Tab-separated table of C-alpha atoms in Angstrom:
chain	number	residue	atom	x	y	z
A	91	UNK	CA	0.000	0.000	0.000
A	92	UNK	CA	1.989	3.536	-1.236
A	93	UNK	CA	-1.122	5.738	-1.838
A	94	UNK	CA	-2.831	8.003	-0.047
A	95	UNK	CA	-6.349	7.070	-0.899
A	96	UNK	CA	-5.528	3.713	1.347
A	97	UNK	CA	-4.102	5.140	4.321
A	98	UNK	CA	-7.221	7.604	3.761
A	99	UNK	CA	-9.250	4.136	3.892
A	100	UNK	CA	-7.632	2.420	6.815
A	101	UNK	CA	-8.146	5.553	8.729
A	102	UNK	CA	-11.526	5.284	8.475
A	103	UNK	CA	-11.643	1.810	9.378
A	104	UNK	CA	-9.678	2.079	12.442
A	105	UNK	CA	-11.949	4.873	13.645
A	106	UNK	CA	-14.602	2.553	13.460
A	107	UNK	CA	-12.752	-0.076	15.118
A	108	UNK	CA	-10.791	1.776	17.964
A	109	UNK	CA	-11.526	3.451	21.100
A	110	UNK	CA	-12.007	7.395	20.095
A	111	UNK	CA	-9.052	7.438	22.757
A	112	UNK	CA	-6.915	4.861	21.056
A	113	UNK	CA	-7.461	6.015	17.587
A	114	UNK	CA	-6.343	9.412	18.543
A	115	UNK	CA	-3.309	8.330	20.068
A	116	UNK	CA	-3.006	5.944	17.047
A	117	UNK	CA	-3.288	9.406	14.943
A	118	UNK	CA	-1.078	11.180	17.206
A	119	UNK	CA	1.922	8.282	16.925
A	120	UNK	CA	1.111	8.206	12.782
A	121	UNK	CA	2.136	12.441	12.653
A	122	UNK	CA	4.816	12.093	15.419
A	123	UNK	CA	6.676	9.061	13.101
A	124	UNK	CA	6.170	11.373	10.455
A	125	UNK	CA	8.303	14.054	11.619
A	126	UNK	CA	10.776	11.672	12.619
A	127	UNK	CA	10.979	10.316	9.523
A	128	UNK	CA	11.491	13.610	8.003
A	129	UNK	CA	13.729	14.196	10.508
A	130	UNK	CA	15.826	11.002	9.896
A	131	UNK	CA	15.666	10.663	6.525
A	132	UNK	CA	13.053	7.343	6.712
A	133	UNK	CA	9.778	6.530	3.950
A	134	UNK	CA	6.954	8.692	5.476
A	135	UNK	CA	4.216	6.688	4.559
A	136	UNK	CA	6.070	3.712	6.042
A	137	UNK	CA	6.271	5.713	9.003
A	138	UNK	CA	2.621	7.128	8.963
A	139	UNK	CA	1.172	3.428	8.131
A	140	UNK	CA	3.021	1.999	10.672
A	141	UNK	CA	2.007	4.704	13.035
A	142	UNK	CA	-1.263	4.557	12.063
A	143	UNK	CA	-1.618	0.949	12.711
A	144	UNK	CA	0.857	-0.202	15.759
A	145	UNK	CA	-2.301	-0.199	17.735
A	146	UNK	CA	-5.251	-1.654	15.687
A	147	UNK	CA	-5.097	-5.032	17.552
A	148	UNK	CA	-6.459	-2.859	20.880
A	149	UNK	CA	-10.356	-2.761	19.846
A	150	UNK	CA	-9.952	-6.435	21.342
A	151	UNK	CA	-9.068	-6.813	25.470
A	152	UNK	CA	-5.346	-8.518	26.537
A	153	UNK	CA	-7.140	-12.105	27.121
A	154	UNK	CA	-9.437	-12.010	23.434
A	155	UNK	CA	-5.479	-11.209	21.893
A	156	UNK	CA	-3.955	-14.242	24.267
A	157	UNK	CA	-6.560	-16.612	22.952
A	158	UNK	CA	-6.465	-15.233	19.155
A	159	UNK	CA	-2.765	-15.805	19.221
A	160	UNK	CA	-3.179	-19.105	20.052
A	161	UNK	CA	-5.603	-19.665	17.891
A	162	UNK	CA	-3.860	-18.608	15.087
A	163	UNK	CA	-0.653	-19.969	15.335
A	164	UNK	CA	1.326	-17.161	16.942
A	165	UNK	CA	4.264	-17.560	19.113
A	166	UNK	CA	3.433	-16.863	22.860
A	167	UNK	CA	6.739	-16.819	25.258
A	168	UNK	CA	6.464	-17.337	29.017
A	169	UNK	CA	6.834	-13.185	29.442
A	170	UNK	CA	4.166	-12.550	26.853
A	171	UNK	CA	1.961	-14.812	28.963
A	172	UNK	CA	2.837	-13.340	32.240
A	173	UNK	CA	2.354	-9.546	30.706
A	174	UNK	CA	-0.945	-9.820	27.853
A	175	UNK	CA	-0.722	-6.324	27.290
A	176	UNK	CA	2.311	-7.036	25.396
A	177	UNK	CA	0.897	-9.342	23.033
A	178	UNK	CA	-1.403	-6.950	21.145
A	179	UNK	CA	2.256	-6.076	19.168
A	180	UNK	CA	2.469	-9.194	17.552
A	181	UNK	CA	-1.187	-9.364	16.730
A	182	UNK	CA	-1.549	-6.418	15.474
A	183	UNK	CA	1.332	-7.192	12.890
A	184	UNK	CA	-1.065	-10.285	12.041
A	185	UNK	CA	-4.285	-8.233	11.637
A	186	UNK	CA	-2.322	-5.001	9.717
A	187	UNK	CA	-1.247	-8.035	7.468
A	188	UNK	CA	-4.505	-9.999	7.251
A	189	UNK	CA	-7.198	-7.418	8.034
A	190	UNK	CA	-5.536	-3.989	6.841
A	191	UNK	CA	-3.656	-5.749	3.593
A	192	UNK	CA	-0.078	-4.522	4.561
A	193	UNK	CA	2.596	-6.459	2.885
A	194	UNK	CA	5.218	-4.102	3.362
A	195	UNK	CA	7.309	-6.323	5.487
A	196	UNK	CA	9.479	-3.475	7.285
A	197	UNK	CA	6.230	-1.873	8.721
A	198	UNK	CA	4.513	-5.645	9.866
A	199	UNK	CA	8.260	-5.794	12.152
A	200	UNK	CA	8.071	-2.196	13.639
A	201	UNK	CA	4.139	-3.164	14.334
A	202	UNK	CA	5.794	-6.136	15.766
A	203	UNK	CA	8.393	-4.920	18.206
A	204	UNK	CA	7.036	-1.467	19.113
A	205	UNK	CA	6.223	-2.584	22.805
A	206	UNK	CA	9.120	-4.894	23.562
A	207	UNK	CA	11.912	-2.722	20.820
A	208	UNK	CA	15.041	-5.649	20.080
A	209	UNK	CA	18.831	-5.101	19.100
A	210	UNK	CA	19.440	-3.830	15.886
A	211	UNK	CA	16.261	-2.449	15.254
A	212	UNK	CA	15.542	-0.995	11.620
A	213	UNK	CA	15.400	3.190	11.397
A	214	UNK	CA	11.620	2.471	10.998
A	215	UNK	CA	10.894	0.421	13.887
A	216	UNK	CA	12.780	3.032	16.128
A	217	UNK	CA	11.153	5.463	14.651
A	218	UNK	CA	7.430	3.827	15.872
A	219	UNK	CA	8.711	3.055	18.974
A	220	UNK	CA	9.294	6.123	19.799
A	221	UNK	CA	6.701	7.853	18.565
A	222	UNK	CA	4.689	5.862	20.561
A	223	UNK	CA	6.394	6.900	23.424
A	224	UNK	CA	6.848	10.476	22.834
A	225	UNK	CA	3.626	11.123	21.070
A	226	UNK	CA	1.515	14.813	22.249
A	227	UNK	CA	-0.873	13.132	23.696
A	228	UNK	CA	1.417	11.190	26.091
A	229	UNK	CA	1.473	13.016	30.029
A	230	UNK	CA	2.724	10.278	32.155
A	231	UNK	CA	6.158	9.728	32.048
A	232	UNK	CA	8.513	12.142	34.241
A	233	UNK	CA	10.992	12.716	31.710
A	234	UNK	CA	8.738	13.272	28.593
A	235	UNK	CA	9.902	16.930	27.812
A	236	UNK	CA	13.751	15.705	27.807
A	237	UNK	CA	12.760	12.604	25.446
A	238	UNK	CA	10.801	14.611	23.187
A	239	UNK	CA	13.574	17.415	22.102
A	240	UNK	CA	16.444	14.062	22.087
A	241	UNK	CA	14.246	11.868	19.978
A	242	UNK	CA	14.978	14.947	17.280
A	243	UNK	CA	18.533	15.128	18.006
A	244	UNK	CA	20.022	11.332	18.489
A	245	UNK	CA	17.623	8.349	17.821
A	246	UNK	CA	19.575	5.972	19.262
A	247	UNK	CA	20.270	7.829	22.497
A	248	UNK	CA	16.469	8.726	22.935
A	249	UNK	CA	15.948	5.098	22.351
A	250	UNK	CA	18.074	3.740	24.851
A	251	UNK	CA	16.871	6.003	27.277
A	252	UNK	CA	13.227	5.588	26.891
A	253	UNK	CA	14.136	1.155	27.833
A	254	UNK	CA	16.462	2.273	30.507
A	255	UNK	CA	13.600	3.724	32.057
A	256	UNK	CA	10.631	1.700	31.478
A	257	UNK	CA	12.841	-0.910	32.636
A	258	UNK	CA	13.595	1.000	36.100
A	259	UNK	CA	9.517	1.524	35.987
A	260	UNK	CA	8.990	-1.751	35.320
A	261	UNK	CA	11.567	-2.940	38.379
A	262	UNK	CA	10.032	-0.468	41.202
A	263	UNK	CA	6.481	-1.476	40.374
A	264	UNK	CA	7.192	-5.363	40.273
A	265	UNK	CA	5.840	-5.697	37.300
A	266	UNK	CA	6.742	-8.273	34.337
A	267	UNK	CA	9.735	-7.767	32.450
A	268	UNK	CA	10.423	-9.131	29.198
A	269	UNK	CA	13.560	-10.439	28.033
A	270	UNK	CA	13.654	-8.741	24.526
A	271	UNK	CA	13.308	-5.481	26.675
A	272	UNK	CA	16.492	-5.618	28.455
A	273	UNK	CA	18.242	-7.453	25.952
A	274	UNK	CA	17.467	-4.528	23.669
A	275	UNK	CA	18.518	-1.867	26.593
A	276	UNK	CA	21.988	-3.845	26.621
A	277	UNK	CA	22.518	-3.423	23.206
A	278	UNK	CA	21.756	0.268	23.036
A	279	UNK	CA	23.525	0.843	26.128
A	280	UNK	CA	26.627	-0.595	24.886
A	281	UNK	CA	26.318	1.381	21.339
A	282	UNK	CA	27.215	4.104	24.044
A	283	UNK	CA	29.703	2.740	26.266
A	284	UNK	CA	32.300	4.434	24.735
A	285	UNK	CA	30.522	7.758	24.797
A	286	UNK	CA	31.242	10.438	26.875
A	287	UNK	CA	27.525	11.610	25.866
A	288	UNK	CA	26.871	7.724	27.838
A	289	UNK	CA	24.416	8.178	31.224
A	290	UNK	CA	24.873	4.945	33.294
C-alpha cells in the first residue's frame, strides 16, 4: 500500500474499530513518526502506516489477543503470557497483514516490536517506537519533555533512554519484564559505552 487514498481508507476503518481514545493516540503516533521520519531521513508513509496501525489489535481486550494468538498460530513466550498487554504487538502485525492488507514487510516488524523494541532495530521500527512513546498526547512519564527534544537530536540515544527507564519503571512497580526489553537496553547501552555523551 503507497497511496494516499488507502491510508485515507484504513483511517476510516480504524476509527470505526478503535476506542475514540486509542485512535487518537493511534493518529497522534502516525504524525509524530512522520516528523521523525522527516527528521531522519526514513519513507513517510512507512512511518505514517506503521504509526497509524501499531495499535489496531487494541479494539480487542489482553485475554481475546492471548486466545487469538493461540488460535492462530502465533508464538506466545512465558513473558508474553505473564504480561498480555504485550501481546497486542504481535497481533496487530497479524491483523495489519490480514485485516488492513499490509505487505510491506518493514512496517509488519516495527508493528511487531514497538512494545518490547530488540537489538538492531531498523530506522523504521525506532522510529514507531518512539513515537509511541513520545507522542503529544502522552502526560505520564517524568521525563517526557527531555525525550521529546532528544528523539529529534540522536535516535539511538532517545531510544536507549526511553528502555532504561521503562525498565527502572517496570523494576520499582514489580511488574513483568520481558527479556527482549532488556536485551534490547543492553545493546543500546553498549552502542554508548564508549561515549562520553553515555548516562549509566
Amino acid at each position: 500500500i503507497r497511496m494516499k487514498e488507502d491510508i485515507s481508507a484504513i483511517r476510516k476503518k480504524l476509527k470505526k474499530k478503535l476506542p475514540p481514545d486509542r485512535y487518537e493516540h493511534s493518529l497522534s503516533v502516525s504524525y509524530t513518526a512522520i516528523a521523525l521520519a522527516m527528521r531522519y531521513g526514513c519513507d513517510l508513509e512507512q512511518a505514517e502506516l506503521a504509526g497509524l496501525l501499531h495499535d489496531c489489535a487494541r479494539q480487542h481486550d489482553n485475554q481475546t489477543i492471548y486466545e487469538k494468538c493461540l488460535d492462530k498460530g502465533i508464538e506466545v513466550t512465558k513473558d508474553e503470557e505473564a504480561n498480555k498487554i504485550l501481546l497486542h504487538a504481535k497481533y496487530g502485525s497479524y491483523m495489519a497483514a490480514h485485516k488492513y492488507g499490509i505487505k510491506d514487510q518493514e512496517i509488519l516488524t516495527a508493528i511487531e516490536y514497538h512494545t518490547t523494541g530488540r537489538p538492531k532495530m531498523s530506522l523504521l521500527e525506532k522510529i514507531i517506537y518512539i513515537a509511541d512513546y513520545i507522542e503529544p498526547r502522552r502526560n505520564k512519564a517524568a521525563n517526557l519533555a527531555h525525550m521529546r527534544q532528544l528523539a529529534f537530536i540522536d535516535l539511538d540515544r532517545a531510544l536507549y533512554e526511553i528502555m532504561a527507564g521503562i525498565l527502572q519503571y517496570l523494576e520499582e512497580t514489580n511488574a513483568a519484564i520481558d527479556k527482549q526489553t532488556q536485551e534490547a537496553c543492553i545493546y543500546y547501552r553498549d552502542c554508548y559505552k564508549d561515549s562520553k555523551k553515555a548516562a549509566f
